[in-house]
Amino acid sequence: MSRYDYDLITIGAGSGGVRATRLAGGYGARAAIVEESRVGGTCVIRGCVPKKLLVYGAHFAEEFEDAAGFGWTAGRPAFDWPALVANKNRELDRLESVYQRILRDNHVTLIEGRGRVTDPHTVEVDGTSYTAEHILVATGGWPTMPDIPGIEHAIDSADALDLPDLPGRVVVVGGGYIAVEFAGIFRALGAQVTEIIRASNILRGFDEDVRDALAAEMEKKGVDIRRETQVHSIEKRDGHFSLRVTGDEEIDADTVLYATGRAPNTAGLGLSEVGVKMTNRGAVMVDDWNRSSVDSIYAVGDCTDRVNLTPVAIAEGRAFAETRFNDNPITMDYANVPSAVFSQPPVATVGLTEEQARQRGPMDVYISQFRPMKHTLSGRDERTMMKLIVDAATDRVLGCHMVGVDGPEIVQGLAIALKCGATKAQFDATVGIHPTAAEEFVTMREKRPEHEGGDGRS
Ligand code: NDP
């Protein structure tokens, strides 16, 4: 008989926590999961899933317009924001109940409330203590906003998913994943959108051609990107907000959305107090086996601030459960993790950027920019950009980037090729599917002349 109440107590029922705990339960561990909010976490309840549903909703605006070039005439379509939000929320309720069922089916006890670690084997939830041989911290991340006068008037991405009405004028502050996604949603639905970024371009860390291509497409769609601009204050006026920005300019808005990054959600968990080492950003420091500096305490997902993506948290959760509860030691491989930004048009990427590849040694760039076939009839002025980065010495494809419709669907498949170490010659030997945009990835033959890119960008 174990001296603990459980073999595993997980704090946080998001993507990583649920995967780890339900696998552990399935392997026979006595497992519990503590959650203070809704089961599903950021991705399911206030992130990836609801955001993507709004992206689908927003995209219809262009689809109706594009249909005219294909012979369709229809009355002026009407849009009902509360209907979209209500339908989205119904789907989230369904998904939450699926998650709850998965936990039940794997004999995991759900403990509702806020968990706090009080010693290396004890978690306290609203005054009750539970003991466990292993504790897994999977508390995710939380939006952060700079401390400027009037910041209390700003909303975060979770609030943006549930606005009661569609705002007429939106200011989005930030140039990362979340900012460009919401700028795209609100613009497509007809709002006047200003995106304020402190840097000279959006999507820091992405390939420069991706950043340029997406910014150009967003601007064509009418998003007003204000570069090298800081917000100094936000003031509430009658029924709207006024932002004072760089250059002493004022910008008026009905909604001010801040998407200026996320931080690990570890405050008040009692981790430092029991000896868990934390980074200066408040993330749990873990080794390759997701183990913290305290032997019995582990962590996965955004609270460790490694690669902050849902599928990575899930893979880390699985690696933890396999290692601890299935006698199958595995670690997460962080090489070639693909990701997408559901902007309009979307971005998808896997592997190295041109700038990262250039640091490693000689490389070749293949790039293609074209008008998607659909827009030859729709008349829409939207271009697709595809780019491959190839190691000049080994011919291996090091990076693959796309800005354009269906990019995330296409690049997921190419991520398998990169994971397998595919060479450019193997890409070239692959027969395309015609007519698609994706076939461009296997038909790019001309290297970009060196003077047209990279350091010597012209
Ligand atoms: P990001 O870290 O991607 O971007 C933050 C943005 O805010 C940057 O443009 C940054 O500018 C700017 N910023 C930071 N601080 C300030 C400040 N004080 N004033 C003005 N601007 C500021 O954060 P997000 O919130 O967009 O996303 C968080 C994480 O969520 C991402 O890292 C990603 O891992 C995940 N995510 C993934 C998605 C997906 O896979 N599709 C979708 C949404 C989120 P600068 O460039 O100058 O630093």
Short mmCIF file of C-alpha atoms and ligand atoms in Angstrom, two decimals:
data_model
loop_
_atom_site.label_atom_id
_atom_site.label_comp_id
_atom_site.label_asym_id
_atom_site.label_seq_id
_atom_site.Cartn_x
_atom_site.Cartn_y
_atom_site.Cartn_z
CA MET A 1 0.00 0.00 0.00
CA SER A 2 1.45 3.36 -1.06
CA ARG A 3 2.04 5.94 1.63
CA TYR A 4 0.52 8.58 -0.68
CA ASP A 5 -3.11 9.30 -1.63
CA TYR A 6 -2.18 9.23 -5.33
CA ASP A 7 0.69 8.15 -7.58
CA LEU A 8 0.30 11.41 -9.53
CA ILE A 9 -1.35 14.73 -8.89
CA THR A 10 -1.29 17.14 -11.81
CA ILE A 11 -1.99 20.84 -11.35
CA GLY A 12 -3.66 22.24 -14.47
CA ALA A 13 -6.07 20.48 -16.81
CA GLY A 14 -4.88 21.97 -20.08
CA SER A 15 -3.45 20.15 -23.08
CA GLY A 16 -0.23 18.93 -21.43
CA GLY A 17 -1.72 18.12 -18.03
CA VAL A 18 -4.69 16.19 -19.38
CA ARG A 19 -2.57 14.12 -21.79
CA ALA A 20 -0.05 13.18 -19.08
CA THR A 21 -2.66 12.38 -16.46
CA ARG A 22 -5.07 10.40 -18.60
CA LEU A 23 -2.18 8.30 -19.94
CA ALA A 24 -0.92 7.74 -16.39
CA GLY A 25 -4.45 6.74 -15.32
CA GLY A 26 -4.72 4.44 -18.32
CA TYR A 27 -1.46 2.74 -17.31
CA GLY A 28 -2.93 2.01 -13.89
CA ALA A 29 -1.57 4.92 -11.85
CA ARG A 30 -3.85 6.39 -9.21
CA ALA A 31 -4.08 9.85 -10.71
CA ALA A 32 -5.80 13.13 -9.91
CA ILE A 33 -5.88 16.47 -11.70
CA VAL A 34 -6.51 19.84 -10.10
CA GLU A 35 -8.18 22.60 -12.11
CA GLU A 36 -9.48 25.97 -10.92
CA SER A 37 -11.20 26.92 -14.17
CA ARG A 38 -12.52 24.84 -17.06
CA VAL A 39 -11.08 21.50 -18.17
CA GLY A 40 -9.30 22.00 -21.50
CA GLY A 41 -7.02 24.90 -20.63
CA THR A 42 -5.89 27.74 -22.85
CA CYS A 43 -5.94 25.89 -26.17
CA VAL A 44 -9.44 24.49 -25.92
CA ILE A 45 -11.19 27.16 -23.87
CA ARG A 46 -9.52 30.50 -24.70
CA GLY A 47 -6.89 29.93 -27.36
CA CYS A 48 -6.32 27.82 -30.45
CA VAL A 49 -9.78 26.28 -30.82
CA PRO A 50 -12.08 29.29 -30.31
CA LYS A 51 -9.63 31.50 -32.26
CA LYS A 52 -9.67 29.13 -35.23
CA LEU A 53 -13.48 29.02 -35.18
CA LEU A 54 -13.52 32.83 -35.38
CA VAL A 55 -10.96 32.70 -38.21
CA TYR A 56 -13.31 30.39 -40.14
CA GLY A 57 -16.18 32.76 -39.42
CA ALA A 58 -14.23 35.80 -40.56
CA HIS A 59 -13.06 34.16 -43.76
CA PHE A 60 -16.57 33.91 -45.16
CA ALA A 61 -16.53 37.66 -45.75
CA GLU A 62 -13.93 37.21 -48.49
CA GLU A 63 -15.50 33.99 -49.77
CA PHE A 64 -18.77 35.83 -50.51
CA GLU A 65 -16.86 38.52 -52.41
CA ASP A 66 -14.72 36.00 -54.30
CA ALA A 67 -17.78 34.03 -55.42
CA ALA A 68 -18.80 36.82 -57.80
CA GLY A 69 -15.86 36.06 -60.12
CA PHE A 70 -17.19 32.50 -60.41
CA GLY A 71 -20.61 33.61 -61.56
CA TRP A 72 -22.44 33.84 -58.27
CA THR A 73 -24.70 36.69 -57.33
CA ALA A 74 -26.35 36.81 -53.96
CA GLY A 75 -27.94 39.43 -51.77
CA ARG A 76 -25.73 41.40 -49.44
CA PRO A 77 -24.73 38.88 -46.76
CA ALA A 78 -25.43 39.85 -43.15
CA PHE A 79 -23.19 38.89 -40.27
CA ASP A 80 -24.32 38.19 -36.70
CA TRP A 81 -21.38 38.31 -34.24
CA PRO A 82 -23.40 37.14 -31.19
CA ALA A 83 -24.50 34.08 -33.21
CA LEU A 84 -20.89 33.19 -34.04
CA VAL A 85 -19.82 33.64 -30.40
CA ALA A 86 -22.76 31.56 -29.11
CA ASN A 87 -22.09 28.73 -31.60
CA LYS A 88 -18.40 28.81 -30.74
CA ASN A 89 -19.21 28.61 -27.03
CA ARG A 90 -21.50 25.64 -27.61
CA GLU A 91 -18.64 23.83 -29.31
CA LEU A 92 -16.30 24.65 -26.40
CA ASP A 93 -18.85 23.20 -23.96
CA ARG A 94 -18.93 20.03 -26.04
CA LEU A 95 -15.14 19.79 -26.10
CA GLU A 96 -14.89 20.39 -22.37
CA SER A 97 -17.30 17.53 -21.72
CA VAL A 98 -15.22 15.29 -24.05
CA TYR A 99 -12.12 16.12 -21.99
CA GLN A 100 -13.98 15.40 -18.74
CA ARG A 101 -15.15 12.07 -20.14
CA ILE A 102 -11.62 11.11 -21.21
CA LEU A 103 -10.41 11.79 -17.66
CA ARG A 104 -13.27 9.73 -16.16
CA ASP A 105 -12.67 6.86 -18.62
CA ASN A 106 -9.06 6.73 -17.45
CA HIS A 107 -10.01 6.75 -13.75
CA VAL A 108 -8.58 10.22 -13.13
CA THR A 109 -10.08 12.13 -10.21
CA LEU A 110 -10.90 15.76 -11.03
CA ILE A 111 -10.31 18.04 -8.05
CA GLU A 112 -11.85 21.46 -8.66
CA GLY A 113 -10.08 24.43 -7.09
CA ARG A 114 -6.73 26.16 -7.00
CA GLY A 115 -3.80 23.91 -6.23
CA ARG A 116 -0.73 24.91 -4.24
CA VAL A 117 2.32 22.79 -3.52
CA THR A 118 3.03 22.74 0.23
CA ASP A 119 5.79 20.12 0.31
CA PRO A 120 7.46 17.91 -2.33
CA HIS A 121 4.61 15.38 -2.08
CA THR A 122 1.61 17.49 -1.07
CA VAL A 123 -0.83 19.67 -2.97
CA GLU A 124 -3.35 21.75 -1.09
CA VAL A 125 -6.62 22.61 -2.79
CA ASP A 126 -8.89 25.09 -1.04
CA GLY A 127 -7.77 23.96 2.43
CA THR A 128 -7.66 20.18 1.77
CA SER A 129 -4.28 18.45 1.42
CA TYR A 130 -3.68 15.60 -1.02
CA THR A 131 -0.42 13.64 -1.17
CA ALA A 132 1.20 12.07 -4.22
CA GLU A 133 4.42 10.30 -5.12
CA HIS A 134 4.77 12.58 -8.17
CA ILE A 135 3.47 16.10 -8.73
CA LEU A 136 3.17 17.42 -12.28
CA VAL A 137 2.89 21.18 -12.79
CA ALA A 138 1.05 21.99 -16.02
CA THR A 139 -0.38 25.42 -15.31
CA GLY A 140 0.32 27.01 -18.70
CA GLY A 141 0.78 30.70 -19.32
CA TRP A 142 -1.11 33.93 -18.93
CA PRO A 143 -1.21 37.17 -20.98
CA THR A 144 1.09 39.97 -19.84
CA MET A 145 0.57 43.67 -20.46
CA PRO A 146 2.94 46.59 -19.90
CA ASP A 147 2.16 48.87 -16.99
CA ILE A 148 1.04 52.08 -18.72
CA PRO A 149 -1.59 54.59 -17.59
CA GLY A 150 -5.05 53.31 -18.56
CA ILE A 151 -3.97 49.69 -19.21
CA GLU A 152 -7.06 48.59 -17.25
CA HIS A 153 -9.11 49.62 -20.29
CA ALA A 154 -7.35 47.06 -22.51
CA ILE A 155 -8.66 43.55 -23.09
CA ASP A 156 -6.63 40.38 -23.64
CA SER A 157 -7.12 37.61 -26.20
CA ALA A 158 -9.48 35.66 -23.92
CA ASP A 159 -11.77 38.71 -23.61
CA ALA A 160 -11.59 39.28 -27.38
CA LEU A 161 -13.13 35.86 -27.99
CA ASP A 162 -16.26 36.82 -26.07
CA LEU A 163 -16.94 40.46 -26.88
CA PRO A 164 -20.70 41.10 -26.71
CA ASP A 165 -20.63 43.14 -29.94
CA LEU A 166 -18.31 43.46 -32.90
CA PRO A 167 -16.36 46.71 -32.38
CA GLY A 168 -16.17 49.25 -35.19
CA ARG A 169 -12.61 50.42 -34.44
CA VAL A 170 -10.05 48.07 -32.92
CA VAL A 171 -6.50 48.84 -31.87
CA VAL A 172 -4.33 45.73 -31.49
CA VAL A 173 -1.06 46.26 -29.64
CA GLY A 174 1.74 43.75 -30.36
CA GLY A 175 3.09 42.03 -33.43
CA GLY A 176 3.23 38.38 -32.38
CA TYR A 177 1.06 35.34 -33.16
CA ILE A 178 -1.98 36.50 -31.23
CA ALA A 179 -1.90 40.12 -32.41
CA VAL A 180 -1.77 39.32 -36.14
CA GLU A 181 -4.43 36.63 -35.78
CA PHE A 182 -6.93 38.96 -34.09
CA ALA A 183 -6.06 41.86 -36.40
CA GLY A 184 -7.03 39.53 -39.28
CA ILE A 185 -10.27 38.36 -37.67
CA PHE A 186 -11.56 41.83 -36.83
CA ARG A 187 -10.48 43.33 -40.17
CA ALA A 188 -12.15 40.58 -42.18
CA LEU A 189 -15.36 41.12 -40.23
CA GLY A 190 -15.36 44.77 -41.23
CA ALA A 191 -13.76 46.58 -38.30
CA GLN A 192 -11.25 49.36 -38.83
CA VAL A 193 -8.06 47.83 -37.41
CA THR A 194 -4.85 49.58 -36.35
CA GLU A 195 -2.01 47.32 -35.24
CA ILE A 196 0.61 49.07 -33.15
CA ILE A 197 4.05 47.45 -33.03
CA ARG A 198 7.13 48.73 -31.28
CA ALA A 199 9.50 46.97 -33.71
CA SER A 200 9.95 47.67 -37.42
CA ASN A 201 8.01 44.56 -38.46
CA ILE A 202 5.53 41.95 -37.20
CA LEU A 203 6.37 38.37 -36.13
CA ARG A 204 9.82 38.73 -34.62
CA GLY A 205 11.77 35.48 -34.93
CA PHE A 206 10.08 34.38 -38.16
CA ASP A 207 11.88 34.33 -41.52
CA GLU A 208 12.27 37.87 -42.88
CA ASP A 209 10.49 37.03 -46.15
CA VAL A 210 7.57 35.63 -44.13
CA ARG A 211 7.39 38.80 -42.05
CA ASP A 212 7.47 41.02 -45.14
CA ALA A 213 4.97 38.91 -47.09
CA LEU A 214 2.41 38.75 -44.30
CA ALA A 215 2.73 42.44 -43.42
CA ALA A 216 2.19 43.34 -47.09
CA GLU A 217 -0.92 41.14 -47.37
CA MET A 218 -2.36 42.47 -44.10
CA GLU A 219 -1.83 46.05 -45.26
CA LYS A 220 -3.52 45.26 -48.60
CA LYS A 221 -6.53 44.02 -46.64
CA GLY A 222 -6.63 47.32 -44.81
CA VAL A 223 -4.89 46.66 -41.48
CA ASP A 224 -3.09 49.88 -40.58
CA ILE A 225 0.26 48.65 -39.18
CA ARG A 226 1.96 51.41 -37.18
CA ARG A 227 5.63 50.46 -36.90
CA GLU A 228 8.14 51.61 -34.30
CA THR A 229 5.27 52.99 -32.28
CA GLN A 230 4.68 52.79 -28.55
CA VAL A 231 1.46 53.40 -26.66
CA HIS A 232 2.02 55.89 -23.82
CA SER A 233 -1.46 55.94 -22.30
CA ILE A 234 -5.06 54.90 -22.81
CA GLU A 235 -7.83 57.25 -21.77
CA LYS A 236 -11.52 56.52 -21.55
CA ARG A 237 -13.66 59.12 -23.32
CA ASP A 238 -17.45 59.06 -23.82
CA GLY A 239 -18.08 55.61 -25.18
CA HIS A 240 -14.61 55.06 -26.64
CA PHE A 241 -10.89 55.02 -25.83
CA SER A 242 -8.16 57.36 -26.90
CA LEU A 243 -4.56 56.14 -27.13
CA ARG A 244 -1.65 58.53 -26.98
CA VAL A 245 1.18 57.06 -29.02
CA THR A 246 4.69 57.91 -30.24
CA GLY A 247 4.83 61.33 -31.86
CA ASP A 248 2.10 62.59 -29.47
CA GLU A 249 -0.54 61.31 -31.85
CA GLU A 250 -3.97 60.21 -30.65
CA ILE A 251 -5.72 57.12 -31.96
CA ASP A 252 -9.37 56.45 -31.10
CA ALA A 253 -10.76 52.96 -30.64
CA ASP A 254 -13.84 51.14 -29.40
CA THR A 255 -11.72 48.17 -28.28
CA VAL A 256 -8.05 48.04 -27.32
CA LEU A 257 -6.61 44.53 -27.46
CA TYR A 258 -3.19 43.90 -25.97
CA ALA A 259 -1.31 40.84 -27.24
CA THR A 260 2.13 41.65 -25.91
CA GLY A 261 3.20 38.18 -24.87
CA ARG A 262 2.46 35.56 -22.27
CA ALA A 263 4.26 34.55 -19.09
CA PRO A 264 4.37 31.24 -17.19
CA ASN A 265 1.41 30.92 -14.84
CA THR A 266 3.31 29.92 -11.71
CA ALA A 267 2.66 32.72 -9.21
CA GLY A 268 1.28 31.54 -5.88
CA LEU A 269 1.89 27.84 -6.60
CA GLY A 270 4.36 27.52 -3.73
CA LEU A 271 7.08 26.10 -6.00
CA SER A 272 10.06 28.24 -4.97
CA GLU A 273 9.09 27.72 -1.33
CA VAL A 274 9.56 23.94 -1.64
CA GLY A 275 12.89 24.37 -3.49
CA VAL A 276 11.86 24.25 -7.16
CA LYS A 277 14.28 26.36 -9.22
CA MET A 278 12.56 28.91 -11.45
CA THR A 279 13.85 31.02 -14.36
CA ASN A 280 13.82 34.80 -14.08
CA ARG A 281 10.62 34.77 -16.20
CA GLY A 282 8.94 32.58 -13.58
CA ALA A 283 9.14 29.33 -15.56
CA VAL A 284 9.76 25.98 -13.88
CA MET A 285 13.29 24.84 -14.75
CA VAL A 286 13.23 21.20 -15.86
CA ASP A 287 15.67 18.70 -17.34
CA ASP A 288 15.17 16.63 -20.51
CA TRP A 289 12.89 14.33 -18.49
CA ASN A 290 10.64 17.22 -17.42
CA ARG A 291 11.95 16.88 -13.86
CA SER A 292 12.42 20.00 -11.74
CA SER A 293 15.16 20.57 -9.18
CA VAL A 294 12.92 18.74 -6.66
CA ASP A 295 12.95 15.03 -7.50
CA SER A 296 9.22 14.40 -7.10
CA ILE A 297 8.06 17.51 -8.98
CA TYR A 298 7.82 17.66 -12.78
CA ALA A 299 6.50 20.24 -15.22
CA VAL A 300 5.34 20.29 -18.85
CA GLY A 301 3.94 22.86 -21.27
CA ASP A 302 3.99 26.66 -21.27
CA CYS A 303 4.79 26.90 -17.53
CA THR A 304 8.27 25.64 -18.49
CA ASP A 305 8.60 28.28 -21.26
CA ARG A 306 10.34 26.01 -23.76
CA VAL A 307 8.42 25.85 -27.06
CA ASN A 308 5.02 27.28 -26.16
CA LEU A 309 2.72 25.35 -28.45
CA THR A 310 -0.13 22.97 -27.62
CA PRO A 311 1.22 19.95 -29.53
CA VAL A 312 4.57 20.39 -27.77
CA ALA A 313 2.89 20.44 -24.34
CA ILE A 314 0.99 17.29 -25.34
CA ALA A 315 4.21 15.59 -26.48
CA GLU A 316 5.96 16.57 -23.24
CA GLY A 317 3.01 15.27 -21.20
CA ARG A 318 3.10 12.00 -23.09
CA ALA A 319 6.88 11.68 -22.65
CA PHE A 320 6.46 12.20 -18.90
CA ALA A 321 3.67 9.63 -18.58
CA GLU A 322 5.46 7.03 -20.74
CA THR A 323 8.67 7.44 -18.76
CA ARG A 324 7.15 7.40 -15.27
CA PHE A 325 4.18 5.09 -15.65
CA ASN A 326 4.79 2.84 -18.65
CA ASP A 327 8.45 1.91 -18.26
CA ASN A 328 9.08 3.48 -21.67
CA PRO A 329 11.62 6.30 -21.23
CA ILE A 330 11.19 8.96 -23.92
CA THR A 331 12.21 12.58 -24.23
CA MET A 332 10.79 15.29 -26.43
CA ASP A 333 12.66 16.10 -29.65
CA TYR A 334 12.45 19.84 -30.25
CA ALA A 335 14.00 19.75 -33.73
CA ASN A 336 11.79 20.74 -36.64
CA VAL A 337 8.65 21.58 -34.65
CA PRO A 338 6.27 23.07 -37.22
CA SER A 339 3.95 25.91 -36.33
CA ALA A 340 1.35 28.12 -37.94
CA VAL A 341 -0.09 31.55 -37.44
CA PHE A 342 -3.77 31.71 -38.38
CA SER A 343 -3.49 35.18 -39.79
CA GLN A 344 -5.20 36.12 -43.04
CA PRO A 345 -3.58 34.69 -45.11
CA PRO A 346 -2.02 32.13 -42.75
CA VAL A 347 1.66 31.50 -42.12
CA ALA A 348 3.18 28.07 -41.71
CA THR A 349 6.75 27.18 -41.02
CA VAL A 350 9.07 24.33 -40.10
CA GLY A 351 12.81 24.28 -39.58
CA LEU A 352 15.29 27.12 -39.78
CA THR A 353 14.76 30.65 -40.97
CA GLU A 354 17.15 31.94 -43.62
CA GLU A 355 18.89 34.02 -40.96
CA GLN A 356 19.37 30.97 -38.67
CA ALA A 357 20.61 28.80 -41.55
CA ARG A 358 23.07 31.48 -42.64
CA GLN A 359 24.74 31.30 -39.20
CA ARG A 360 25.39 27.58 -39.75
CA GLY A 361 27.13 27.82 -43.10
CA PRO A 362 26.54 27.96 -46.86
CA MET A 363 22.94 27.53 -47.93
CA ASP A 364 20.71 28.08 -50.91
CA VAL A 365 17.32 29.77 -50.96
CA TYR A 366 14.45 28.88 -53.27
CA ILE A 367 11.55 31.28 -53.22
CA SER A 368 8.34 31.55 -55.15
CA GLN A 369 5.73 34.29 -55.04
CA PHE A 370 2.59 33.94 -57.10
CA ARG A 371 -1.09 34.71 -57.39
CA PRO A 372 -3.11 31.66 -56.27
CA MET A 373 -5.15 30.15 -59.11
CA LYS A 374 -8.45 30.89 -57.38
CA HIS A 375 -7.73 34.60 -57.51
CA THR A 376 -7.27 34.62 -61.28
CA LEU A 377 -11.09 34.59 -61.39
CA SER A 378 -11.94 36.16 -58.05
CA GLY A 379 -9.75 39.13 -58.91
CA ARG A 380 -8.49 39.36 -55.33
CA ASP A 381 -5.06 40.92 -55.04
CA GLU A 382 -3.52 38.32 -52.73
CA ARG A 383 -0.21 36.55 -53.28
CA THR A 384 1.28 33.38 -51.86
CA MET A 385 4.92 33.11 -50.78
CA MET A 386 6.79 29.82 -50.48
CA LYS A 387 10.39 29.42 -49.50
CA LEU A 388 12.83 26.55 -49.03
CA ILE A 389 16.22 26.83 -47.35
CA VAL A 390 18.70 24.15 -48.34
CA ASP A 391 22.07 23.23 -46.86
CA ALA A 392 24.54 23.80 -49.75
CA ALA A 393 26.89 21.10 -48.48
CA THR A 394 24.46 18.24 -47.74
CA ASP A 395 21.45 19.24 -49.90
CA ARG A 396 19.21 18.75 -46.86
CA VAL A 397 16.16 20.97 -46.66
CA LEU A 398 16.66 22.98 -43.47
CA GLY A 399 13.60 25.21 -43.55
CA CYS A 400 10.28 25.50 -45.25
CA HIS A 401 8.05 28.58 -45.02
CA MET A 402 4.74 29.61 -46.51
CA VAL A 403 2.44 32.60 -46.37
CA GLY A 404 -0.78 31.77 -48.17
CA VAL A 405 -4.07 29.95 -48.16
CA ASP A 406 -3.83 26.38 -46.81
CA GLY A 407 -0.22 26.94 -45.64
CA PRO A 408 -0.74 25.12 -42.31
CA GLU A 409 -2.34 22.12 -44.07
CA ILE A 410 0.53 21.94 -46.55
CA VAL A 411 3.46 22.48 -44.20
CA GLN A 412 2.29 19.79 -41.77
CA GLY A 413 3.11 17.18 -44.42
CA LEU A 414 6.43 18.81 -45.28
CA ALA A 415 7.37 18.70 -41.58
CA ILE A 416 7.47 14.90 -41.90
CA ALA A 417 9.92 15.26 -44.78
CA LEU A 418 12.16 17.56 -42.75
CA LYS A 419 11.95 15.22 -39.75
CA CYS A 420 13.16 12.43 -42.05
CA GLY A 421 16.08 14.59 -43.24
CA ALA A 422 14.80 14.95 -46.81
CA THR A 423 17.11 16.53 -49.39
CA LYS A 424 16.22 19.04 -52.06
CA ALA A 425 16.87 16.32 -54.64
CA GLN A 426 14.17 14.21 -52.95
CA PHE A 427 11.76 17.15 -52.99
CA ASP A 428 12.53 17.52 -56.72
CA ALA A 429 12.00 13.80 -57.33
CA THR A 430 8.52 14.03 -55.77
CA VAL A 431 5.71 14.39 -58.29
CA GLY A 432 3.43 17.36 -57.67
CA ILE A 433 -0.34 17.24 -57.41
CA HIS A 434 -1.71 19.47 -60.13
CA PRO A 435 -3.16 22.05 -59.95
CA THR A 436 -2.38 22.94 -56.36
CA ALA A 437 -0.33 25.56 -54.56
CA ALA A 438 1.47 22.78 -52.70
CA GLU A 439 3.09 21.44 -55.88
CA GLU A 440 5.22 24.58 -55.95
CA PHE A 441 7.25 23.09 -53.09
CA VAL A 442 8.43 20.27 -55.36
CA THR A 443 8.94 22.34 -58.49
CA MET A 444 11.17 25.18 -57.31
CA ARG A 445 14.32 24.84 -59.45
CA GLU A 446 15.97 28.27 -59.46
CA LYS A 447 18.15 29.25 -56.54
CA ARG A 448 17.70 32.83 -55.49
CA PRO A 449 20.81 34.78 -56.51
CA GLU A 450 22.76 35.65 -53.38
CA HIS A 451 22.54 39.42 -53.92
CA GLU A 452 18.73 39.29 -53.78
CA GLY A 453 18.42 38.05 -50.25
CA GLY A 454 19.87 37.52 -46.81
CA ASP A 455 22.61 39.87 -45.73
CA GLY A 456 22.76 41.60 -49.08
CA ARG A 457 18.98 42.00 -49.37
CA SER A 458 18.22 44.30 -52.26
P1 NDP B 1 4.55 36.84 -28.76
O1 NDP B 1 5.64 36.68 -27.78
O2 NDP B 1 4.47 36.01 -29.97
O3 NDP B 1 4.53 38.36 -29.26
C1 NDP B 1 4.51 39.43 -28.36
C2 NDP B 1 4.43 40.71 -29.16
O4 NDP B 1 4.22 41.80 -28.27
C3 NDP B 1 5.71 41.02 -29.93
O5 NDP B 1 5.35 41.61 -31.14
C4 NDP B 1 6.41 42.03 -29.03
O6 NDP B 1 7.18 42.95 -29.74
C5 NDP B 1 5.23 42.76 -28.43
N1 NDP B 1 5.52 43.34 -27.12
C6 NDP B 1 6.02 42.73 -26.04
N2 NDP B 1 6.10 43.59 -25.00
C7 NDP B 1 5.62 44.77 -25.46
C8 NDP B 1 5.44 46.05 -24.88
N3 NDP B 1 5.78 46.29 -23.61
N4 NDP B 1 4.93 47.04 -25.64
C9 NDP B 1 4.61 46.82 -26.92
N5 NDP B 1 4.75 45.63 -27.54
C10 NDP B 1 5.26 44.62 -26.81
O7 NDP B 1 3.24 36.76 -27.88
P2 NDP B 1 1.72 36.44 -28.18
O8 NDP B 1 1.00 37.07 -27.04
O9 NDP B 1 1.32 36.84 -29.55
O10 NDP B 1 1.66 34.86 -28.11
C11 NDP B 1 2.15 34.16 -26.97
C12 NDP B 1 2.53 32.75 -27.33
O11 NDP B 1 1.38 32.00 -27.59
C13 NDP B 1 3.40 32.63 -28.57
O12 NDP B 1 4.76 32.70 -28.23
C14 NDP B 1 3.02 31.31 -29.12
O13 NDP B 1 3.92 30.33 -28.66
C15 NDP B 1 1.65 31.03 -28.57
N6 NDP B 1 0.65 31.11 -29.62
C16 NDP B 1 0.69 30.26 -30.68
C17 NDP B 1 -0.26 30.34 -31.68
C18 NDP B 1 -0.19 29.40 -32.83
O14 NDP B 1 0.56 28.45 -32.80
N7 NDP B 1 -0.95 29.67 -33.92
C19 NDP B 1 -1.34 31.33 -31.64
C20 NDP B 1 -1.28 32.16 -30.51
C21 NDP B 1 -0.32 32.05 -29.54
P3 NDP B 1 8.72 42.68 -30.20
O15 NDP B 1 8.64 41.91 -31.45
O16 NDP B 1 9.26 44.05 -30.39
O17 NDP B 1 9.34 41.97 -29.05
#
